[in-house]
Amino acid sequence: MRPIRTFTIIPAIPERLQCLKEIAYNLSWSWDHDTLELFRRLDRDLWEEVYHNPVDMLGSINQETLESAAKDDAFIAHMNRVYENLKDYMESKTWYEKSYGEDSNTYVAYFSAEFGITECLPIYSGGLGVLAGDHLKSASDLGLPLVGIGLLYQHGYFTQYLNSDGWQQALYPSNDFYNMPVELMKDDKGNPITITIDYPTGPVKAHIWRIQVGRVSLYLLDTNIPENQRLEDRNITNQLYVSGEEIRIRQEIMLGIGGVRALKALNIDPIVFHMNEGHSAFLAIERICLLMKNHGLSFTDAKEVARATNIFTTHTPVPAGIDVFSPQLMDKYFRDYCSCLDISFDNFLDLGRLRPGNANEGFSMPIMAMRLASYSNGVSQLHGKVARRMWNSIWPEVPEDEVPIGAIVNGVHIRSWVSKGMSDLFDRYLGPKWAEDPLDPGLWEKVKQIPADELWRTHERRRERLVAFVRRQLLKQLERRGALSSEINKASEILNPEALTIGFARRFASYKRATLILKDPQRLEKILCNKEKPVQLIFAGKAHPDDGPGKELIRQIIHITRQGDLRKYIVFIEDYDINVARYLVQGCDLWLSTPRRLSEASSTSGMKAAANGGINMSVLDGWWDEAYKPEIGWAIGHGENYSDEAYQDKVESEAIYEMLEKEVVPLFYNVGNNSLPRKWIQLMKASMASICPMFNTNRMVHEYIEQFYHPSAYNAKILTADNFAKAKEQSKWKTFIKLNWSSVRIDNVDMENVSEIKVGNQVKVKAQVYLGVLNPEDVDVEIYKGTVDSQGEITNASIISMNCSESHGEDRYTFEGNIKCDSSGLHGYTVRILPRHGELSNPHELGLILWSP
């Protein structure tokens, strides 16, 4: 039965405790141990029942408890300290203000399909969302004027549980937004602020909710509202990563186009738009449409402005993870939209096609994002290389290493992931600056001054807490599964709080190879079940509901945990989320990562473990490829790639066993005075000192600001000045270059007649070029020079600019350049021509390049 009217009930908080509500609605509490302890202090049991949700806690706590707290001077003192710290955090002058002064009002809009901020807001699925959440937290710490844009999912991702056979099952509990730290945005009259998008079935409306993440606001769109009568419209924001091409395009239209309209409805006018993966790429066309509508620009002029201020980050190194929509579906949802852009539908489709004009090709969201962004990047140096190879064909004839996709390696918000005990150690021996400025390598070197016994005891307590947590979780899992009483009784016996503990927790996709360490059960059993030097494994992770092979990996692990003595040493924890992750990264001794190389874009869980003293053992993929040094952890293999995947699995599983048997286990159990494994502790310290100052989101956001955000904001000022004069000029120039590029040619290339050249000498190269109606100022003529490999290809190339030295009439020119011969061997060169303009974000922006025949 539906209600005839709704109303909202709010907690009856005593006057003396009113600031608790303000504290609860600012998610800075999620990375502040003192604030977390304040809520635990109110009612520890209830804090766990509401799954660390302070808003739900204040709405359901016993009124007598609140009244008692209001009379408790110690609690009031604690609350006032927390509130003053929050106000000081919100009002103090930030790094960004100090660094950029008057530019501090520049808005960056950060779009993502998911945000993982804290466990009581289940609107994330995994690493991409947690990275987005940590991005917002560091933006807040730095004072970057950024807003987040996403969707508020009624059912989030899914809750995982396993049946008696170990097969993953999914539940979709409904989120109660009115008892979560989210606030509905309302206008001056108290009505919800609403945006509208016209879908083929009719208009769809969405409300806007706000989550306050420190100094940063995150705005989320919600279509599950009474104004939408159709179920399919309300279900647009029902679930995250739901299967089905049509529901995905409806969601991504709401995220990209709806997100831009939400900002407009809120009177927020960002300069820079950051697309975190391709899900939000439709924002680019909505921005073009608005520029055309509001400023009378042509499509090409508006595209110039929008492109200059769009940024795209790709997290996907494999084609299977990319959204590609069929031409038929695009026709259904965007044919009418093209009238706003004043271009043909085929031209619109070409924005997302690898091969423009191919009528059978689907529409790729990442391709459109890259075509309509001035900066694109991968999330580790190795992933940047993979992405350049993966998308090379978007820029035909451009050498792979020049494809305009850079790399900014991911990081983690250290304060969100480091344990209370470790945080206290850092405060004591590093000083409070570690939390404010974690980029300073000299500061992290002070980790080596922490007394070995203090560091080890702190870590041991976290391992003990992890084991206790796992036992509680396992007991709940077994009871829910209807396990035999004999099996339930043994739950309290699993794991040893003093044993070497290995953690493996991530999304259960096949390429992550969760069962690689289980390839030889007999050899593994000898390692784990050694009574003098025991080792234990804790697994956690979800497979996508449609990923059968991923579910099968989980089932295999469950079956192995039931074999003989192994049941005490291998555990799978259901429903992996931020809370489970926190226990694992804070308590594990060794963090295991086994992706098939070149398939992991970055991964960040190992960074979180390292901040807590955990040691990494990983394949050289993602972030570990650039972080690894022998003195801070272990590498599985040496970066090899085998064509036979089964053989590679065999080689690398054996490498894991070898390292465990010969290095890891002996080092962990090599204890001296005071039962301290001093060499292991040295490894912990070296790992923390090396990883923490580099692999954190404060450094990551710094790099986005310096490399992308501020150059984009500067470009915006240039392009929009004087009624978009520069944008119109640049657009006109690009059109001119594209129309006339086909007439450009290289007629002749000559090098001085020298048969042998000595190292250190130079040789002159001349090129005769025909430019037609183009001027020498419109092009870069370059020598592309390097060593020649066995296949006759130029490698390790360097670029040498040539200067126009002579004009032969109005269209023919001579360009000259000198090759410096700095090493011996077989070298080669060729000549090429590229468009040149001072405002190009990169030389390959137009996708035009001419090589010497």
Short mmCIF file of N, CA and C in Angstrom, two decimals, residues 629-706:
data_model
loop_
_atom_site.label_atom_id
_atom_site.label_comp_id
_atom_site.label_asym_id
_atom_site.label_seq_id
_atom_site.Cartn_x
_atom_site.Cartn_y
_atom_site.Cartn_z
N LYS A 629 61.50 -2.74 -5.37
CA LYS A 629 62.94 -2.82 -5.18
C LYS A 629 63.16 -4.03 -4.27
N PRO A 630 64.23 -4.78 -4.45
CA PRO A 630 64.44 -5.99 -3.63
C PRO A 630 64.42 -5.73 -2.13
N GLU A 631 64.77 -4.51 -1.73
CA GLU A 631 64.84 -4.24 -0.28
C GLU A 631 63.49 -3.88 0.33
N ILE A 632 62.41 -3.86 -0.46
CA ILE A 632 61.10 -3.50 0.12
C ILE A 632 60.03 -4.58 -0.06
N GLY A 633 60.33 -5.67 -0.76
CA GLY A 633 59.32 -6.71 -0.95
C GLY A 633 59.78 -7.72 -1.97
N TRP A 634 58.83 -8.46 -2.54
CA TRP A 634 59.15 -9.54 -3.46
C TRP A 634 58.40 -9.38 -4.78
N ALA A 635 59.08 -9.71 -5.85
CA ALA A 635 58.47 -9.70 -7.19
C ALA A 635 58.29 -11.14 -7.65
N ILE A 636 57.11 -11.42 -8.18
CA ILE A 636 56.83 -12.74 -8.76
C ILE A 636 57.22 -12.67 -10.23
N GLY A 637 58.32 -13.31 -10.59
CA GLY A 637 58.84 -13.23 -11.94
C GLY A 637 59.64 -11.96 -12.15
N HIS A 638 60.06 -11.78 -13.39
CA HIS A 638 60.89 -10.63 -13.74
C HIS A 638 60.28 -9.81 -14.86
N GLY A 639 58.96 -9.85 -14.97
CA GLY A 639 58.28 -9.09 -16.00
C GLY A 639 58.11 -9.85 -17.30
N GLU A 640 58.24 -11.18 -17.25
CA GLU A 640 58.10 -11.97 -18.47
C GLU A 640 56.62 -12.09 -18.86
N ASN A 641 56.39 -12.25 -20.16
CA ASN A 641 55.06 -12.56 -20.68
C ASN A 641 55.17 -13.80 -21.55
N TYR A 642 54.38 -14.82 -21.25
CA TYR A 642 54.42 -16.06 -21.99
C TYR A 642 53.18 -16.20 -22.86
N SER A 643 53.34 -16.76 -24.05
CA SER A 643 52.18 -16.99 -24.92
C SER A 643 51.31 -18.13 -24.38
N ASP A 644 51.93 -19.07 -23.67
CA ASP A 644 51.20 -20.19 -23.07
C ASP A 644 50.82 -19.80 -21.64
N GLU A 645 49.55 -19.46 -21.43
CA GLU A 645 49.12 -18.98 -20.11
C GLU A 645 49.22 -20.06 -19.04
N ALA A 646 48.95 -21.30 -19.40
CA ALA A 646 49.04 -22.40 -18.43
C ALA A 646 50.49 -22.55 -17.95
N TYR A 647 51.43 -22.43 -18.88
CA TYR A 647 52.85 -22.51 -18.51
C TYR A 647 53.23 -21.34 -17.62
N GLN A 648 52.74 -20.14 -17.95
CA GLN A 648 53.04 -18.98 -17.12
C GLN A 648 52.50 -19.15 -15.71
N ASP A 649 51.29 -19.68 -15.59
CA ASP A 649 50.71 -19.93 -14.27
C ASP A 649 51.57 -20.90 -13.48
N LYS A 650 52.06 -21.94 -14.14
CA LYS A 650 52.89 -22.94 -13.47
C LYS A 650 54.20 -22.31 -12.98
N VAL A 651 54.84 -21.55 -13.86
CA VAL A 651 56.12 -20.92 -13.50
C VAL A 651 55.95 -19.96 -12.32
N GLU A 652 54.91 -19.15 -12.38
CA GLU A 652 54.76 -18.11 -11.36
C GLU A 652 54.21 -18.67 -10.05
N SER A 653 53.42 -19.73 -10.09
CA SER A 653 52.98 -20.35 -8.83
C SER A 653 54.17 -20.99 -8.14
N GLU A 654 55.03 -21.61 -8.91
CA GLU A 654 56.23 -22.21 -8.31
C GLU A 654 57.14 -21.13 -7.74
N ALA A 655 57.19 -19.98 -8.39
CA ALA A 655 58.00 -18.87 -7.87
C ALA A 655 57.48 -18.42 -6.51
N ILE A 656 56.16 -18.41 -6.35
CA ILE A 656 55.56 -18.03 -5.07
C ILE A 656 55.99 -19.02 -4.00
N TYR A 657 55.88 -20.31 -4.29
CA TYR A 657 56.27 -21.32 -3.30
C TYR A 657 57.74 -21.21 -2.94
N GLU A 658 58.58 -20.99 -3.95
CA GLU A 658 60.02 -20.86 -3.71
C GLU A 658 60.32 -19.69 -2.77
N MET A 659 59.70 -18.55 -3.04
CA MET A 659 59.96 -17.38 -2.20
C MET A 659 59.42 -17.59 -0.79
N LEU A 660 58.26 -18.20 -0.67
CA LEU A 660 57.72 -18.45 0.66
C LEU A 660 58.63 -19.39 1.45
N GLU A 661 59.06 -20.47 0.81
CA GLU A 661 59.86 -21.48 1.51
C GLU A 661 61.26 -20.98 1.85
N LYS A 662 61.88 -20.25 0.93
CA LYS A 662 63.30 -19.93 1.09
C LYS A 662 63.57 -18.53 1.62
N GLU A 663 62.59 -17.62 1.49
CA GLU A 663 62.86 -16.24 1.91
C GLU A 663 61.83 -15.72 2.90
N VAL A 664 60.57 -15.76 2.54
CA VAL A 664 59.55 -15.10 3.34
C VAL A 664 59.40 -15.74 4.71
N VAL A 665 59.11 -17.04 4.74
CA VAL A 665 58.88 -17.71 6.02
C VAL A 665 60.12 -17.68 6.91
N PRO A 666 61.32 -18.03 6.40
CA PRO A 666 62.51 -17.94 7.26
C PRO A 666 62.75 -16.54 7.80
N LEU A 667 62.53 -15.52 6.99
CA LEU A 667 62.77 -14.15 7.45
C LEU A 667 61.78 -13.76 8.54
N PHE A 668 60.52 -14.14 8.39
CA PHE A 668 59.50 -13.79 9.37
C PHE A 668 59.76 -14.46 10.72
N TYR A 669 60.22 -15.69 10.67
CA TYR A 669 60.40 -16.45 11.92
C TYR A 669 61.84 -16.40 12.44
N ASN A 670 62.67 -15.60 11.83
CA ASN A 670 64.05 -15.44 12.32
C ASN A 670 64.03 -14.39 13.44
N VAL A 671 63.76 -14.84 14.66
CA VAL A 671 63.64 -13.93 15.79
C VAL A 671 64.87 -14.00 16.67
N GLY A 672 65.19 -12.85 17.26
CA GLY A 672 66.33 -12.78 18.14
C GLY A 672 65.90 -12.40 19.53
N ASN A 673 66.61 -11.46 20.11
CA ASN A 673 66.26 -11.00 21.46
C ASN A 673 64.87 -10.40 21.47
N ASN A 674 64.16 -10.61 22.57
CA ASN A 674 62.80 -10.09 22.74
C ASN A 674 61.82 -10.65 21.72
N SER A 675 62.20 -11.78 21.08
CA SER A 675 61.33 -12.46 20.10
C SER A 675 60.95 -11.54 18.95
N LEU A 676 61.84 -10.66 18.57
CA LEU A 676 61.56 -9.73 17.47
C LEU A 676 62.22 -10.20 16.18
N PRO A 677 61.48 -10.26 15.07
CA PRO A 677 62.08 -10.60 13.77
C PRO A 677 62.71 -9.34 13.16
N ARG A 678 63.89 -9.00 13.60
CA ARG A 678 64.47 -7.70 13.31
C ARG A 678 64.67 -7.45 11.81
N LYS A 679 65.06 -8.47 11.06
CA LYS A 679 65.25 -8.26 9.62
C LYS A 679 63.90 -8.03 8.93
N TRP A 680 62.86 -8.69 9.41
CA TRP A 680 61.53 -8.46 8.85
C TRP A 680 61.08 -7.03 9.17
N ILE A 681 61.37 -6.58 10.37
CA ILE A 681 61.00 -5.22 10.77
C ILE A 681 61.76 -4.20 9.93
N GLN A 682 63.04 -4.49 9.62
CA GLN A 682 63.80 -3.60 8.73
C GLN A 682 63.12 -3.52 7.36
N LEU A 683 62.61 -4.66 6.90
CA LEU A 683 61.90 -4.70 5.62
C LEU A 683 60.63 -3.85 5.69
N MET A 684 59.90 -3.95 6.80
CA MET A 684 58.70 -3.13 7.00
C MET A 684 59.04 -1.65 6.91
N LYS A 685 60.08 -1.24 7.60
CA LYS A 685 60.45 0.17 7.63
C LYS A 685 60.90 0.66 6.25
N ALA A 686 61.69 -0.16 5.56
CA ALA A 686 62.15 0.23 4.23
C ALA A 686 60.98 0.36 3.26
N SER A 687 60.02 -0.55 3.39
CA SER A 687 58.84 -0.52 2.54
C SER A 687 58.02 0.75 2.78
N MET A 688 57.77 1.07 4.03
CA MET A 688 56.99 2.25 4.37
C MET A 688 57.70 3.52 3.90
N ALA A 689 59.01 3.60 4.13
CA ALA A 689 59.76 4.81 3.77
C ALA A 689 59.79 5.02 2.27
N SER A 690 59.78 3.93 1.50
CA SER A 690 59.85 4.03 0.05
C SER A 690 58.49 4.26 -0.58
N ILE A 691 57.45 3.57 -0.08
CA ILE A 691 56.14 3.57 -0.74
C ILE A 691 55.27 4.75 -0.31
N CYS A 692 55.23 5.06 0.98
CA CYS A 692 54.27 6.05 1.48
C CYS A 692 54.41 7.44 0.85
N PRO A 693 55.61 8.00 0.70
CA PRO A 693 55.68 9.37 0.16
C PRO A 693 55.33 9.47 -1.32
N MET A 694 55.33 8.35 -2.02
CA MET A 694 55.06 8.38 -3.46
C MET A 694 53.64 7.92 -3.78
N PHE A 695 53.20 6.84 -3.18
CA PHE A 695 51.94 6.21 -3.59
C PHE A 695 50.79 6.63 -2.67
N ASN A 696 50.54 7.94 -2.68
CA ASN A 696 49.42 8.50 -1.92
C ASN A 696 48.65 9.47 -2.82
N THR A 697 47.37 9.68 -2.50
CA THR A 697 46.53 10.51 -3.38
C THR A 697 46.85 12.00 -3.25
N ASN A 698 47.50 12.44 -2.19
CA ASN A 698 47.93 13.84 -2.14
C ASN A 698 48.93 14.12 -3.25
N ARG A 699 49.91 13.23 -3.41
CA ARG A 699 50.85 13.37 -4.53
C ARG A 699 50.10 13.25 -5.87
N MET A 700 49.18 12.31 -5.96
CA MET A 700 48.43 12.11 -7.20
C MET A 700 47.63 13.36 -7.58
N VAL A 701 46.91 13.95 -6.61
CA VAL A 701 46.12 15.14 -6.90
C VAL A 701 47.03 16.31 -7.24
N HIS A 702 48.17 16.42 -6.55
CA HIS A 702 49.18 17.44 -6.92
C HIS A 702 49.50 17.34 -8.40
N GLU A 703 49.75 16.12 -8.88
CA GLU A 703 50.13 15.94 -10.27
C GLU A 703 48.99 16.28 -11.22
N TYR A 704 47.76 15.91 -10.84
CA TYR A 704 46.62 16.29 -11.68
C TYR A 704 46.51 17.82 -11.77
N ILE A 705 46.72 18.49 -10.64
CA ILE A 705 46.65 19.96 -10.64
C ILE A 705 47.71 20.55 -11.57
N GLU A 706 48.95 20.10 -11.40
CA GLU A 706 50.06 20.71 -12.13
C GLU A 706 50.08 20.33 -13.60
#
